[in-house]
Tab-separated table of C-alpha atoms in Angstrom:
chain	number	residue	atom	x	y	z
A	27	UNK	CA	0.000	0.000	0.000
A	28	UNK	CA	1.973	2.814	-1.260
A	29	UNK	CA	0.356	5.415	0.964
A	30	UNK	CA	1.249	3.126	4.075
A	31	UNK	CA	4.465	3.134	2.474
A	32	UNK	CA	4.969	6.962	2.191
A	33	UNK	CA	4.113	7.549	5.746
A	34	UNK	CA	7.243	5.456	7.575
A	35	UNK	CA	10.760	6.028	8.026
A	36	UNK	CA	13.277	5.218	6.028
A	37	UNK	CA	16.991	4.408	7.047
A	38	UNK	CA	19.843	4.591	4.299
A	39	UNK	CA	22.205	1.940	5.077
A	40	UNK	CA	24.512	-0.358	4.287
A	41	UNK	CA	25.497	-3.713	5.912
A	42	UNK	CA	28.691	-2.812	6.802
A	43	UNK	CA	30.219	-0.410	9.045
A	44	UNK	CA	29.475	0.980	12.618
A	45	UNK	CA	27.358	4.125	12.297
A	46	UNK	CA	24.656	2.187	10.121
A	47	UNK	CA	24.980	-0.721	12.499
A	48	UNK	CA	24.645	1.333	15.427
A	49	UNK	CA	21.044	2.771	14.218
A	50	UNK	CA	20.064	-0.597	12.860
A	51	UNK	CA	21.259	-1.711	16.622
A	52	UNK	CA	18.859	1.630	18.439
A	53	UNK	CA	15.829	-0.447	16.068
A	54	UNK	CA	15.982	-3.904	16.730
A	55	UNK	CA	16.324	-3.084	20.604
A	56	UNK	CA	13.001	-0.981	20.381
A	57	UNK	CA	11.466	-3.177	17.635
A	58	UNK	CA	11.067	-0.648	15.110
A	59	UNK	CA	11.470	-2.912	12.477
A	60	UNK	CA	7.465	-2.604	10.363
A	61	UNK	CA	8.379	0.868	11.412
A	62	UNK	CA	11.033	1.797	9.581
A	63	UNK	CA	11.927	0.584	5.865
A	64	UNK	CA	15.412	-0.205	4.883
A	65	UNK	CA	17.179	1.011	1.547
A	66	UNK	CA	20.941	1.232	0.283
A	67	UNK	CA	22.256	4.431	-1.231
A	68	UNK	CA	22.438	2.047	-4.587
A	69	UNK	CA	18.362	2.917	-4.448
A	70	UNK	CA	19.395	6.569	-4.953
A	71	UNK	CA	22.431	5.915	-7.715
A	72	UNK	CA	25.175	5.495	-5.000
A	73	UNK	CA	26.292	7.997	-2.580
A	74	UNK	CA	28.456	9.983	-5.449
A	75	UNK	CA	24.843	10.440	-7.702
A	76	UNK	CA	22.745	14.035	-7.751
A	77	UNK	CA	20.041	12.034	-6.024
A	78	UNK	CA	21.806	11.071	-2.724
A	79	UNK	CA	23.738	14.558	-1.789
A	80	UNK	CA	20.251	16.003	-2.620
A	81	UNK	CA	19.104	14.053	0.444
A	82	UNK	CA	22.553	14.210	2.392
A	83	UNK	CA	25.523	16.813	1.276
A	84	UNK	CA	27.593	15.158	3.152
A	85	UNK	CA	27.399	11.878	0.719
A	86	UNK	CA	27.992	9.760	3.745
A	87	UNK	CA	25.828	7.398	5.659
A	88	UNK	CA	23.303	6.924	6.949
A	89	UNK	CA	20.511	9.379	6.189
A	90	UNK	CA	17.125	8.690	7.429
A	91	UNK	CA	14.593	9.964	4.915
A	92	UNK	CA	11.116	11.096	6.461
A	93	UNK	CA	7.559	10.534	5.528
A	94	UNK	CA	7.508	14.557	4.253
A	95	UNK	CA	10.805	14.125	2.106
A	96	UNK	CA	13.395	15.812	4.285
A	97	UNK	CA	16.209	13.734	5.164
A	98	UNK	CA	18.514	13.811	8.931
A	99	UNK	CA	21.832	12.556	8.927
A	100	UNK	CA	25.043	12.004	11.249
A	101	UNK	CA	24.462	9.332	13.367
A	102	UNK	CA	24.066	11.029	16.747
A	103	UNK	CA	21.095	13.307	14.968
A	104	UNK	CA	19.145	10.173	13.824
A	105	UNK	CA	20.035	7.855	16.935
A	106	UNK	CA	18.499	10.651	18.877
A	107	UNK	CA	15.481	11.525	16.776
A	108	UNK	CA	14.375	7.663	17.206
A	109	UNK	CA	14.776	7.629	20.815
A	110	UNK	CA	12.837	10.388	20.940
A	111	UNK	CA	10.116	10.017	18.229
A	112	UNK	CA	9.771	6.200	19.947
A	113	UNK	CA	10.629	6.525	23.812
A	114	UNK	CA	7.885	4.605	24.449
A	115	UNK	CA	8.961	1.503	22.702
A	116	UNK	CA	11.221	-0.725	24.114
A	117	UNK	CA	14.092	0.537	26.355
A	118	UNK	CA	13.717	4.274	26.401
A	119	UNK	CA	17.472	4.634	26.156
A	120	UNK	CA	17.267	8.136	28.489
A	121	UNK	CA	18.831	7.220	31.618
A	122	UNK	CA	17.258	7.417	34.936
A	123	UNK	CA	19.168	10.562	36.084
A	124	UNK	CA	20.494	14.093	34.736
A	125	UNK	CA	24.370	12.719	36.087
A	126	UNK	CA	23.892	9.273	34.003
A	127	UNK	CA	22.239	11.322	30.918
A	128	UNK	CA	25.573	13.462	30.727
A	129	UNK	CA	27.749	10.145	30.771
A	130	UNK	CA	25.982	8.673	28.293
A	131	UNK	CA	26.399	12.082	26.191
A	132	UNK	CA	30.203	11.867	27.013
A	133	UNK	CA	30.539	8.332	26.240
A	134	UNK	CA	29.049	9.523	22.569
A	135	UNK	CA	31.130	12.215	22.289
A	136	UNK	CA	34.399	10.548	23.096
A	137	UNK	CA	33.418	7.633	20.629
A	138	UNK	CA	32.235	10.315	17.732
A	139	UNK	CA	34.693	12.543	18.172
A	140	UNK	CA	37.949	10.691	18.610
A	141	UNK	CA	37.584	7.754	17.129
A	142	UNK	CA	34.831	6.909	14.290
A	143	UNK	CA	34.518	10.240	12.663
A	144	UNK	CA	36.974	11.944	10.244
A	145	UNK	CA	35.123	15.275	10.956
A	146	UNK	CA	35.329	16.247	7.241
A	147	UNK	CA	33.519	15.170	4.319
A	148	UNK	CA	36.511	15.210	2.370
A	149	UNK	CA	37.508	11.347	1.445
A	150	UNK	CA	41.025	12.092	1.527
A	151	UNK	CA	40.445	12.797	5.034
A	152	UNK	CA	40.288	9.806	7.664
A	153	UNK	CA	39.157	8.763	11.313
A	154	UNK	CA	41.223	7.280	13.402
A	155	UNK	CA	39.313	4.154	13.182
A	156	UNK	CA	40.486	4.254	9.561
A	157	UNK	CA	44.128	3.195	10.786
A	158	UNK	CA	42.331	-0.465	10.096
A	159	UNK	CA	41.080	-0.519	7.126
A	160	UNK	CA	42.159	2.631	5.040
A	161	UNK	CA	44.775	2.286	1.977
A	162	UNK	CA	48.864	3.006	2.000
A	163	UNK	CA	47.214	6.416	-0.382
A	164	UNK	CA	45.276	8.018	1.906
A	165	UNK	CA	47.415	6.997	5.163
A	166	UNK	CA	51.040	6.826	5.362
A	167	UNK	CA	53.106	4.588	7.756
A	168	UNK	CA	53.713	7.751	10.636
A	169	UNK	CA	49.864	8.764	10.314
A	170	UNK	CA	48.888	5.558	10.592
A	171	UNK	CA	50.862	5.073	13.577
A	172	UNK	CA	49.675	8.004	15.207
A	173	UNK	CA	46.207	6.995	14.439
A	174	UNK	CA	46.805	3.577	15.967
A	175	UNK	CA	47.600	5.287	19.207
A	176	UNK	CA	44.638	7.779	19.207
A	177	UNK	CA	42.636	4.597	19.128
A	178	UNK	CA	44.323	2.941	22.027
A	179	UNK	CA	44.414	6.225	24.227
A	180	UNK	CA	40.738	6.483	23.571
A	181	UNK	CA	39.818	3.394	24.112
A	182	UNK	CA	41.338	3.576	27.607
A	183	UNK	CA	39.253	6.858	28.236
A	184	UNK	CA	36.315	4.944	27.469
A	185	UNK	CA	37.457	2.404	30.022
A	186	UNK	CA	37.565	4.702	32.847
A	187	UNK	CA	34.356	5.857	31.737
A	188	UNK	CA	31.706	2.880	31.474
A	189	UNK	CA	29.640	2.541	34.703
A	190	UNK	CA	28.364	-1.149	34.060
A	191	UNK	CA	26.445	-3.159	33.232
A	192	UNK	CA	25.722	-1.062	30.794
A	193	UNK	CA	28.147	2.162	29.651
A	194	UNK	CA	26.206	4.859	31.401
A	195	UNK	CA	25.058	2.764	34.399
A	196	UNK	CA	21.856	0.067	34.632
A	197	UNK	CA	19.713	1.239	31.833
A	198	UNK	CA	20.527	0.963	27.956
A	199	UNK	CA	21.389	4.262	26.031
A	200	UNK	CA	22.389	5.637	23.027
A	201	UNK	CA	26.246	5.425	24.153
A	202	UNK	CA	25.869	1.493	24.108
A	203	UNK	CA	24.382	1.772	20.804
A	204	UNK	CA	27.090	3.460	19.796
A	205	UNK	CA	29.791	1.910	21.102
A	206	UNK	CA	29.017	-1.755	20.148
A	207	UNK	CA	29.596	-1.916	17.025
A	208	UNK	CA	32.793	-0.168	17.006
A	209	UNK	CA	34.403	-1.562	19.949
A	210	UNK	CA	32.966	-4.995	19.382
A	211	UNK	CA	32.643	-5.551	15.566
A	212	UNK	CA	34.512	-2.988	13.384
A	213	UNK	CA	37.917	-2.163	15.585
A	214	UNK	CA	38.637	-5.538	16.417
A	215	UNK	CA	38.023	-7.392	13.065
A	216	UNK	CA	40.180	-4.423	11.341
A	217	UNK	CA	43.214	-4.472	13.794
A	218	UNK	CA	43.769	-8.219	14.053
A	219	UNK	CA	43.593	-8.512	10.360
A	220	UNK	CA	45.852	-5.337	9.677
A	221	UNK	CA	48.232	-6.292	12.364
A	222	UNK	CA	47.461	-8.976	14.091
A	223	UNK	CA	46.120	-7.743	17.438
A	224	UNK	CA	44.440	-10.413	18.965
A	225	UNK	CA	41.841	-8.033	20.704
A	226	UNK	CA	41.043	-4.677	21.139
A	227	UNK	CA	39.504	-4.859	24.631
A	228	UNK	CA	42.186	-6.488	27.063
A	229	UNK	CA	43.119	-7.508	30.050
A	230	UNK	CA	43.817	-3.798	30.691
A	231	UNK	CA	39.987	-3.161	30.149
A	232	UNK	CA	38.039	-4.668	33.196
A	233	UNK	CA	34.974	-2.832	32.464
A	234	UNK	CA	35.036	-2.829	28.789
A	235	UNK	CA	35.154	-6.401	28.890
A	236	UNK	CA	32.181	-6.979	31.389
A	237	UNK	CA	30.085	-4.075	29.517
A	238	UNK	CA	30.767	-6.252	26.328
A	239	UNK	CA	30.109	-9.337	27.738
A	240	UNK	CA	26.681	-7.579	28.945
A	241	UNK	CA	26.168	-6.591	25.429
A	242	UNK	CA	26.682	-9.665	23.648
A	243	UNK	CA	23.760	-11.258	25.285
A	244	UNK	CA	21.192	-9.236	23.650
A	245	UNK	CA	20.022	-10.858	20.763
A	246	UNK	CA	19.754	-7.176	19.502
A	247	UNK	CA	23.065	-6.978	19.535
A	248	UNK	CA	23.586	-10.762	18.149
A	249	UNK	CA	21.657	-9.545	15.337
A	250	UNK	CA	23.570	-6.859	14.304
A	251	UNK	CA	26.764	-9.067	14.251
A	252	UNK	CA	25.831	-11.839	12.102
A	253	UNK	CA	24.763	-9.247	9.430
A	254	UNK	CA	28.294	-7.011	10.309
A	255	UNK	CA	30.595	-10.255	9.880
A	256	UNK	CA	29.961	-11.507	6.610
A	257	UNK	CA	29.754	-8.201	5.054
């Protein structure tokens, strides 16, 4: 029914990568699923075409397109309009106090910020996160070096940050959301294949580990790693 159709949500993804996965992650923990439909920037003639930085300038993803034809993008913008729009499905993802809200914020930021965003829209310019996966062209041996160790630093700021059992404390947020999928599926698949780092979160990352081990038994969160892997 196409006017059923025209009246949901609809997330620009792909299967790969962390910021898709960590809004596909915010859905299937509310169950948003007949709520939202799910397209590819190939719908729109790639994320290079007239169509797609009509919808996003940025020509990134994802963009969530909206029943009146506007479009929101960056990750934090469209994690938070679906807690929002849906608070009332599923885990709210607002924690239970003002102090907890502002860690969750924090964890976000730190994770946004310093590790998973270039903060440019320029290709030629990478995240750190890119030290695992990003060509000899666009990241020489020194950069990439110093981007390994921006990684690492930050991932140890994160440490001394999660609460447990969840990052901000007892209650889900949008900082777990966000953190999954890089800490979890992206960072360590890229590092031990680049260079052969067993794991990412160590022996040196108590609460990391137990937060993770929390994670992993949502099947949420299962979900969104058997679609990450084989991609």
């Amino acid at each position: 029914d196409d006017s059923n159709m025209s009246s949901k949500l609809t997330l620009i993804h792909v299967p790969v990568g962390n910021n898709p996965a960590r809004i596909r992650l915010l859905i299937y923990l509310k169950g948003l699923e007949d709520q939202i439909d799910i397209s590819t920037p190939a719908d729109y003639g790639g994320m290079s075409s007239d169509a797609y930085r009509a919808l996003n300038p940025q020509c990134k993803i994802p963009t969530l397109l909206l029943p009146d034809g506007s479009a929101l993008y960056e990750s934090r913008v469209i994690s938070a309009f679906l807690a929002d729009k849906y608070r009332d499905s599923g885990p709210s993802l607002l924690a239970e106090t003002p102090e907890a809200r502002a860690r969750a914020l924090l964890l976000n930021s730190i994770h946004d910020l310093y590790i998973a965003s270039p903060n440019s829209s320029d290709p030629a310019v990478t995240a750190n996160q890119g030290c695992g996966y990003k060509g000899v062209e666009l990241i020489d041996a020194p950069a990439r070096a110093a981007k390994l160790r921006e990684v690492a630093k930050q991932v140890g700021v994160l440490e001394g940050l999660v609460v447990g059992p969840y990052a901000a404390g007892a209650a889900l947020t949008e900082a777990d959301c966000a953190l999954y999928p890089t800490l979890a599926l992206l960072l360590p698949f890229c590092l031990e294949h680049a260079f052969g780092w067993p794991t990412l979160v160590g022996a040196e990352h108590p609460r990391l580990a137990k937060w993770l081990a929390e994670m992993e038994k949502l099947p949420a969160a299962q979900r969104v790693r058997a679609e990450v892997e084989p991609a």
